[in-house]
Short mmCIF file of C-alpha atoms in Angstrom, two decimals:
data_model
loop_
_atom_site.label_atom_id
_atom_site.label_comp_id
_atom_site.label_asym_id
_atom_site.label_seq_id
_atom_site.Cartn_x
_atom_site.Cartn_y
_atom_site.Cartn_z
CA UNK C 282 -10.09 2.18 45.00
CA UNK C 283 -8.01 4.35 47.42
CA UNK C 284 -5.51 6.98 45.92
CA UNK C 285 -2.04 6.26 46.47
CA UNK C 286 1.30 7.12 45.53
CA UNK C 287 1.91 4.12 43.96
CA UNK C 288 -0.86 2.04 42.19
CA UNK C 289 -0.66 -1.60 41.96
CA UNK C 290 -1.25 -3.45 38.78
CA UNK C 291 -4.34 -4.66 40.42
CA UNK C 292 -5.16 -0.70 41.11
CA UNK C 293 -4.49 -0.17 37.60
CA UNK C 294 -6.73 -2.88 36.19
CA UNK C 295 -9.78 -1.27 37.96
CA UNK C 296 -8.68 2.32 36.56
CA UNK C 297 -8.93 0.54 32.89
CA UNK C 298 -11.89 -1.17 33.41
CA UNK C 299 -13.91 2.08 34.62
CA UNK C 300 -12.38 3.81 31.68
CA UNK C 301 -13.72 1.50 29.19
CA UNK C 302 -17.40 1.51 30.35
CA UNK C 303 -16.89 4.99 30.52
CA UNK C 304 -15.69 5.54 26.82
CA UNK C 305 -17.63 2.91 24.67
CA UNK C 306 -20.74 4.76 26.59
CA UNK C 307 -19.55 7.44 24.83
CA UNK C 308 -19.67 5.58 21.65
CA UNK C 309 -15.21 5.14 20.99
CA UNK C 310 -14.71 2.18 19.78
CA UNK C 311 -11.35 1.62 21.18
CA UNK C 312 -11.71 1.85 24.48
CA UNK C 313 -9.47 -0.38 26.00
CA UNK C 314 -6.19 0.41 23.75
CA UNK C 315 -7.20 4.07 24.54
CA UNK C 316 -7.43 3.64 28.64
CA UNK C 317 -4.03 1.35 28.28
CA UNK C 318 -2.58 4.41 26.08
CA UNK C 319 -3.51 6.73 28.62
CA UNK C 320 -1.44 4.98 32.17
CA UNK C 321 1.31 3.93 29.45
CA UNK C 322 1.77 7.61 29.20
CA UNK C 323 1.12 8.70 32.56
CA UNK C 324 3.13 5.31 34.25
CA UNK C 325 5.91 5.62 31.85
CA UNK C 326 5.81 2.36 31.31
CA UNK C 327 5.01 -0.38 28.94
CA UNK C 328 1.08 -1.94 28.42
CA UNK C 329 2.73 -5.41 29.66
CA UNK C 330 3.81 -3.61 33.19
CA UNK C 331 0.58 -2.66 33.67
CA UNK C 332 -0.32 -6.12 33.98
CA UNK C 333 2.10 -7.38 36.41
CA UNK C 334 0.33 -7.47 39.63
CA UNK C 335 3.96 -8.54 41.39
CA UNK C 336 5.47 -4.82 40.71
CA UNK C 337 4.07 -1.90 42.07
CA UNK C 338 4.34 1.33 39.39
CA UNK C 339 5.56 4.59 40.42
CA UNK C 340 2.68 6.86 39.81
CA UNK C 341 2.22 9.09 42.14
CA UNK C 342 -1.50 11.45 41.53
CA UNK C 343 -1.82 8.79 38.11
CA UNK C 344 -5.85 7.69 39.09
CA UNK C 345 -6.20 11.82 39.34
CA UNK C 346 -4.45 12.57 35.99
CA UNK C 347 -6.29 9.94 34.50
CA UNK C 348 -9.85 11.03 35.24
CA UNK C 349 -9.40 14.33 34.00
CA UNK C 350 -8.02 12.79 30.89
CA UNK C 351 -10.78 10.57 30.44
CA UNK C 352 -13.20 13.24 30.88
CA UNK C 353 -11.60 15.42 28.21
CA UNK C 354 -11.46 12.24 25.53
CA UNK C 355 -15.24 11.50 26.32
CA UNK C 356 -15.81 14.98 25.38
CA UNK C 357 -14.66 13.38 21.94
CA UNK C 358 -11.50 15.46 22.02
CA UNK C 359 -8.67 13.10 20.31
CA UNK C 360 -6.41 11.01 22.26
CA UNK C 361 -3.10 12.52 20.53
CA UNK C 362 -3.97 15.86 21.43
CA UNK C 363 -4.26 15.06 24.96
CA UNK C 364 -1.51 12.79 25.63
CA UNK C 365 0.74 15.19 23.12
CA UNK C 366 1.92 12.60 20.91
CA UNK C 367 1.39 10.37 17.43
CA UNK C 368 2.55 7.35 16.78
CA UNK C 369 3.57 7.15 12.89
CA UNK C 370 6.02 5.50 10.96
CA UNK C 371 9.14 4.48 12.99
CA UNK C 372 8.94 7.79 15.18
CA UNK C 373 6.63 9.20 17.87
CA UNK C 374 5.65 12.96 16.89
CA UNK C 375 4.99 15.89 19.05
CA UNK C 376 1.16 16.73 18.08
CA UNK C 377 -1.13 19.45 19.73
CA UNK C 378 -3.88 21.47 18.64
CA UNK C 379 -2.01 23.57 16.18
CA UNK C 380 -1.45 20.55 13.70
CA UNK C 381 -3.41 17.93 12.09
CA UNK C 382 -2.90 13.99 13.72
CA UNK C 383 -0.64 12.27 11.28
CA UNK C 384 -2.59 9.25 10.08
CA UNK C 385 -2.29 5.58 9.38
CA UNK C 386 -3.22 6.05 5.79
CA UNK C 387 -0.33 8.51 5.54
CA UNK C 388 2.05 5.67 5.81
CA UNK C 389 1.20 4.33 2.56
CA UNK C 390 2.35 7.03 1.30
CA UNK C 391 5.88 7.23 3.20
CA UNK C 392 5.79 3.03 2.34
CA UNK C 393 5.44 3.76 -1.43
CA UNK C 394 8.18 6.74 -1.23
CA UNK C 395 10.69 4.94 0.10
CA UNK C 396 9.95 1.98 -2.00
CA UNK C 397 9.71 3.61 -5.23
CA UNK C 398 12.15 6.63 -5.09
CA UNK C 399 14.88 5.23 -6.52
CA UNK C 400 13.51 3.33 -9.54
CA UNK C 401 14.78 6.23 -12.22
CA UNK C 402 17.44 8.66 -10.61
CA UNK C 403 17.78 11.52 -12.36
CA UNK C 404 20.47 12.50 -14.41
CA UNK C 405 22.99 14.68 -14.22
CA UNK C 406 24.73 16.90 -11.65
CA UNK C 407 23.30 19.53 -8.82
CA UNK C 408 21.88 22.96 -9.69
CA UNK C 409 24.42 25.09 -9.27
CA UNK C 410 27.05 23.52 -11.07
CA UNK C 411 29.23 21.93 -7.96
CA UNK C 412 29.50 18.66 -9.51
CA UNK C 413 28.48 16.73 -6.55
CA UNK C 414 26.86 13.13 -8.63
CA UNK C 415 23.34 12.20 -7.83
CA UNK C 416 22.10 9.02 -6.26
CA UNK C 417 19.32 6.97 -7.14
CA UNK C 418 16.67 8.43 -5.00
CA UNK C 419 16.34 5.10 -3.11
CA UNK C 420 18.92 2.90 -4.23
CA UNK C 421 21.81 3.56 -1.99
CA UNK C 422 19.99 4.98 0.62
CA UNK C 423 21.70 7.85 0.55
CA UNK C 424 23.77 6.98 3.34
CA UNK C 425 27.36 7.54 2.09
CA UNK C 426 29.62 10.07 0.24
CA UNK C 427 28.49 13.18 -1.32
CA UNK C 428 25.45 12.36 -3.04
CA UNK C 429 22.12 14.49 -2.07
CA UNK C 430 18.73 14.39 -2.40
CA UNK C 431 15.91 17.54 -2.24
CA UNK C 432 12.61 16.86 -1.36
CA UNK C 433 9.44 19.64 -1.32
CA UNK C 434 6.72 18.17 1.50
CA UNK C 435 3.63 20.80 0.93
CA UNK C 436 1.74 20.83 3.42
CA UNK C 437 3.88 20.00 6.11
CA UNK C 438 2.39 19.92 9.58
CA UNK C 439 3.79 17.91 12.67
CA UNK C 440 6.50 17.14 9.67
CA UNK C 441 5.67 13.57 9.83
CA UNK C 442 6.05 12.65 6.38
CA UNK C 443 9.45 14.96 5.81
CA UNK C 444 10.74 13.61 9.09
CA UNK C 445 10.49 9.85 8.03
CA UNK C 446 11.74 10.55 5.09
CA UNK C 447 14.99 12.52 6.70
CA UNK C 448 15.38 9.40 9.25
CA UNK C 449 15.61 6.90 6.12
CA UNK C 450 18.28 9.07 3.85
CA UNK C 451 20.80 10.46 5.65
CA UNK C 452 21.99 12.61 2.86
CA UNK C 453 18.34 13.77 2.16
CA UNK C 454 17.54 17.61 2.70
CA UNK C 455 14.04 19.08 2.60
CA UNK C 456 11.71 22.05 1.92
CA UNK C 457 9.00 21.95 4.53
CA UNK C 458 5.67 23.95 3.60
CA UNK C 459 2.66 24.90 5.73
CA UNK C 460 0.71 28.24 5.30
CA UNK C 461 0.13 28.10 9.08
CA UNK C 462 3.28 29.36 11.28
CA UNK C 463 1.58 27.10 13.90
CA UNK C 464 2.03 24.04 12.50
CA UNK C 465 6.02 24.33 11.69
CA UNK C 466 6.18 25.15 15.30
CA UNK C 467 5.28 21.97 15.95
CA UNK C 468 6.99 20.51 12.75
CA UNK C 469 10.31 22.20 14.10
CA UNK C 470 9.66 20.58 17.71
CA UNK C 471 9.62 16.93 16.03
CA UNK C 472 13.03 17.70 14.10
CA UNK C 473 14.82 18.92 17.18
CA UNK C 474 13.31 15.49 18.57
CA UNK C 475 15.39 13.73 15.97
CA UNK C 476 18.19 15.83 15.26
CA UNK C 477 17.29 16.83 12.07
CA UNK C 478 17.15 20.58 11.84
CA UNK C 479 20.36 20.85 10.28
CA UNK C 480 18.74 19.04 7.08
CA UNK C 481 15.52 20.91 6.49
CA UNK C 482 14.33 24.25 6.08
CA UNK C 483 10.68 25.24 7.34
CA UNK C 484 9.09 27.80 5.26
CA UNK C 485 5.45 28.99 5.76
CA UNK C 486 3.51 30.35 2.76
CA UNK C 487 0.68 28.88 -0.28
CA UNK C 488 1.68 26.22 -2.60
CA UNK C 489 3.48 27.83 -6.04
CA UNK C 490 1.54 31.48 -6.58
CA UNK C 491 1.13 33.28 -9.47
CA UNK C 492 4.06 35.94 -9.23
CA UNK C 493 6.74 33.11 -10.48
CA UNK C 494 8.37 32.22 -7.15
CA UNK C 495 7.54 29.35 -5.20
CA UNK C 496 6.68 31.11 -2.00
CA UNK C 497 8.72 33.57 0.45
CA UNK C 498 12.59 33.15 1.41
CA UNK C 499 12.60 31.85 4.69
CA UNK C 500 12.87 34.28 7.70
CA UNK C 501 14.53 33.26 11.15
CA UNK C 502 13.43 30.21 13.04
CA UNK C 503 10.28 29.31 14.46
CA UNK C 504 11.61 29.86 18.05
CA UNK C 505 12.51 33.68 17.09
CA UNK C 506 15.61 33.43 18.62
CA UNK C 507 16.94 35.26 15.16
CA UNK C 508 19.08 32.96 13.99
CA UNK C 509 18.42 31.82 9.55
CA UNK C 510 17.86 28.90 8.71
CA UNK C 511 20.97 27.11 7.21
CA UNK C 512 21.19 26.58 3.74
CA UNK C 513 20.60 23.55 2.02
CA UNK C 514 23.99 22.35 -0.48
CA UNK C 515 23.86 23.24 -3.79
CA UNK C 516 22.79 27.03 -5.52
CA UNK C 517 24.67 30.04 -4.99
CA UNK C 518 24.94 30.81 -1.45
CA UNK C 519 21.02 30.51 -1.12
CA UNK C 520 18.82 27.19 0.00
CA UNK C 521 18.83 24.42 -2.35
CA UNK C 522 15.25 23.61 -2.70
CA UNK C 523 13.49 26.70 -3.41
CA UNK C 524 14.23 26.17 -7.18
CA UNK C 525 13.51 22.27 -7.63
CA UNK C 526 13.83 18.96 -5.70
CA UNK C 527 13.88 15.27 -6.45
CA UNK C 528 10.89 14.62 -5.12
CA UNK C 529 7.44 16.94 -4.05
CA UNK C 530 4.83 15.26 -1.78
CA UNK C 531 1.91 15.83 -0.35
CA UNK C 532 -0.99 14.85 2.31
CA UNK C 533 -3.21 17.78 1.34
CA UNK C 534 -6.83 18.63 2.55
CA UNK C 535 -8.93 16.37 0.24
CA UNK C 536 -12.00 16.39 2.37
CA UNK C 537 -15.30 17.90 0.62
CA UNK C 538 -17.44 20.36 1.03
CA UNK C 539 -20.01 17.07 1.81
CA UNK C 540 -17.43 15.18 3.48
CA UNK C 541 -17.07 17.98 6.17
CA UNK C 542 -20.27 17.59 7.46
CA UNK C 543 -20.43 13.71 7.96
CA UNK C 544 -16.70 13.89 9.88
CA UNK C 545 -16.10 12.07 13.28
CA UNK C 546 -16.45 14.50 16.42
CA UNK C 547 -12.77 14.17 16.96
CA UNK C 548 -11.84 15.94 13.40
CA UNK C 549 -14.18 18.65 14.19
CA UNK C 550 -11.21 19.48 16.62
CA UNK C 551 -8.44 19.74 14.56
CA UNK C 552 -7.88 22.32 12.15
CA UNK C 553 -10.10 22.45 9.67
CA UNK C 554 -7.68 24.18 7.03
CA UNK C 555 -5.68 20.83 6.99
CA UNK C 556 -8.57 18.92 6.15
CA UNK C 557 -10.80 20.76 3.74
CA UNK C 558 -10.18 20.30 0.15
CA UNK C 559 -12.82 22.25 -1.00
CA UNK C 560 -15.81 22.13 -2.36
CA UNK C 561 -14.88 18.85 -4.27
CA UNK C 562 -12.21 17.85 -2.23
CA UNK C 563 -9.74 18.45 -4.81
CA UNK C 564 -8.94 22.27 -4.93
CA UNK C 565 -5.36 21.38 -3.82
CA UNK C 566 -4.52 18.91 -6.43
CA UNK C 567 -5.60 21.34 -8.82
CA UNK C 568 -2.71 23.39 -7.52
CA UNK C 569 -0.09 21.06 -7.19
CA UNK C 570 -0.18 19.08 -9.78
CA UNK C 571 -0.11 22.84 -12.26
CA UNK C 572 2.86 24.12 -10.33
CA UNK C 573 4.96 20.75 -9.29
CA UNK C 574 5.93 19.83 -13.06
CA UNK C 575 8.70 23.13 -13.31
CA UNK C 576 9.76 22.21 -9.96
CA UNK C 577 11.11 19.18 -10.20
CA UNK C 578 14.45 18.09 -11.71
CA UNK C 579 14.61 15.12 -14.53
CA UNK C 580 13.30 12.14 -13.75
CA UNK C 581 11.93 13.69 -10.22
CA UNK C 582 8.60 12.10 -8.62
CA UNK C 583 5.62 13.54 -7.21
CA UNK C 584 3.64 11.45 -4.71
CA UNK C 585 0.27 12.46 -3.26
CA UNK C 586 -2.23 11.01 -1.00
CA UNK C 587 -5.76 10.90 -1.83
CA UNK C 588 -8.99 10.86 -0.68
CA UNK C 589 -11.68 7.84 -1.63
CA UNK C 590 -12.81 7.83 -4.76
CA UNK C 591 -10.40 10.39 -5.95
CA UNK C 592 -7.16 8.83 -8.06
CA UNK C 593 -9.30 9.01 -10.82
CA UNK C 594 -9.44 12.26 -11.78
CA UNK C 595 -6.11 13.12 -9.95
CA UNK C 596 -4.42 10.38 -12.37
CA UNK C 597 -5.92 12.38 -15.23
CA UNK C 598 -4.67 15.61 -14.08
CA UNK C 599 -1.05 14.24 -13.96
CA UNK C 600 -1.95 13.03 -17.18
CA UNK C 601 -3.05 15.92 -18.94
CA UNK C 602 -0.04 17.58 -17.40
CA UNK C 603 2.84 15.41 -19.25
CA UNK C 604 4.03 13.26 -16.33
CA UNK C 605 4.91 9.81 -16.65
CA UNK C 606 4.42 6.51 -15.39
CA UNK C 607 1.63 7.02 -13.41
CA UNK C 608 0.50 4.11 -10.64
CA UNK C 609 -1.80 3.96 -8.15
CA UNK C 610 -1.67 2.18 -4.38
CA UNK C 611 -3.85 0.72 -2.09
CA UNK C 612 -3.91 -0.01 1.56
CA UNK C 613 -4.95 -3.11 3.38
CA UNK C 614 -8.92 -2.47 2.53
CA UNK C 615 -8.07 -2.04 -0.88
CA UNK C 616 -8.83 1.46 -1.25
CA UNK C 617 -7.00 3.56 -3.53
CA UNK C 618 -4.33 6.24 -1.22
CA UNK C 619 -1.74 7.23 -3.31
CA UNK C 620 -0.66 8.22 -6.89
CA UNK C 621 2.76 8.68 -7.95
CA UNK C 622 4.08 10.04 -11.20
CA UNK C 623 7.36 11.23 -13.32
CA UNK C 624 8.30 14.01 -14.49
CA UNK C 625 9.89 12.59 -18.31
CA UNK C 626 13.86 13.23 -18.74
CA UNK C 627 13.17 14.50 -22.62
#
């Protein structure tokens, strides 16, 4: 193949072929969605242009950029990192190094959320005492009038799971945790992506600690450019959502201690404090589920993902803990990934 400025489909076809042989030799299973992925990034085009032989795609240095690329992903180094994005849900994130790959798995858990939500709204008016009436979490979508919505997402990182959940209620507002500063750099990139910064505060710090307050008032934004963080409605001049929300969920490190050392290469390379739970795999369960109960209104939900093998004892701990109406989901294999529960309006 001679380099060119522009590469033919024909070109192109070659280029994926190598790649393949290339990467199942290196034991990846997808090979040939990853080698499309890779010129559908680097064309800027679809995976059926590729295929056209009749058009010519303007890719000027693309066989060049696509080596190097290939070498780095044989090195087992995960696609999303290189190519800087992560399909999930309806959006495509901003991921790098500083924040764990949003999964498939994770959008059971979004699924079930937006399903579910608005089964029980709970009663009453805002914190605060403005009057403004709540919405059935769901229900009406939350795309009209006055009605709000708070949601906690602990455990934030690219902000996939917050971010869906913005993009389906427009009058939804949320607290987004991380401990790592890192990772709501990225989680801030993906809400300037959608225009949702205006709706969501970032705030790094540990799930509920002993002292009585959730975690630390936020400071300025992630950029540093000084400027706070505007407030969320409801409370007295401060950010609704520090207090209690609607709705806390989680994707939390669930991996053990014996888990960890059976892991794909590619996991080795993302950070390791997003994926280990432990040494049972359940140290942050522990946590939520003993701080999540005073922080959430009437009627609110809490909705966690979970590791194989694990709703079991995490359904007892909501148990134990008073909440109600407890249910479990699956995904396509059948495998237990999420638990819900309710906080009782008594």
């Amino acid at each position: 193949m001679n380099c060119s400025k522009k590469l033919k489909g024909s070109e192109l076809l070659e280029l994926i072929a190598w790649g393949r042989a290339e990467l199942l030799r290196a034991g990846i299973e997808e090979a040939q969605e990853e080698c499309e992925r890779i010129l559908m990034k680097l064309c800027g085009c679809s995976r059926s242009r590729i295929y056209l032989e009749e058009h010519e795609l303007d890719a000027s240095g693309t066989r060049e950029r696509f080596l190097a690329l290939l070498e780095k992903r044989v090195q087992r180094i995960p696609l999303a990192y290189l190519l800087k994005e992560a399909d999930f849900w309806q959006e495509t994130l901003y991921v790098d190094e500083r924040c764990l790959i949003p999964r498939p798995e994770t959008e059971i858990l979004v699924e079930v959320v937006i399903r579910e939500i608005g089964k029980a709204p709970p009663p009453g008016p805002l914190p605060g005492g403005e009057g403004k009436k709540r919405t059935p979490l769901l229900g009406e979508r939350l795309g009209e009038g006055e009605n709000v919505f708070s949601f906690l997402d602990i455990g934030t990182g690219s902000g996939a799971i917050a971010i869906a959940i913005l993009r389906a209620f427009k009058n939804a507002y949320g607290t987004m945790l991380d401990i790592s500063g890192e990772a709501l750099e990225v989680a801030f990139e993906n809400l300037k992506r959608y225009k949702l910064e205006e709706r969501a505060v970032l705030v790094q710090g540990n799930i509920f600690n002993g002292s009585g307050e959730v975690f630390p008032h936020p400071g300025p934004l992630p950029e540093g450019e000084g400027k706070n963080r505007k407030p969320l409605p409801g409370g007295e001049g401060g950010v609704r959502g520090l207090d209690k929300w609607d709705l806390i969920v989680s994707n939390p490190p669930y991996l053990s201690e014996e888990d960890w050392k059976e892991v794909q290469e590619e996991l080795r390379f993302e950070p390791k404090g997003a994926l280990d739970g432990g040494k049972d795999g359940l140290d942050f369960y522990r946590k939520i589920i003993s701080g999540a109960k005073d922080r959430l209104t009437c009627g609110g939900m809490i909705a966690l993902e979970v590791g194989q093998g694990q709703t079991e004892q995490v359904s007892k701990w909501l148990q134990t803990a008073g909440y109600d109406n407890i249910q479990r989901f699956k995904d396509l294999l059948g495998i237990e990934r999420v638990v819900i529960a309710r906080k009782g309006t008594g």
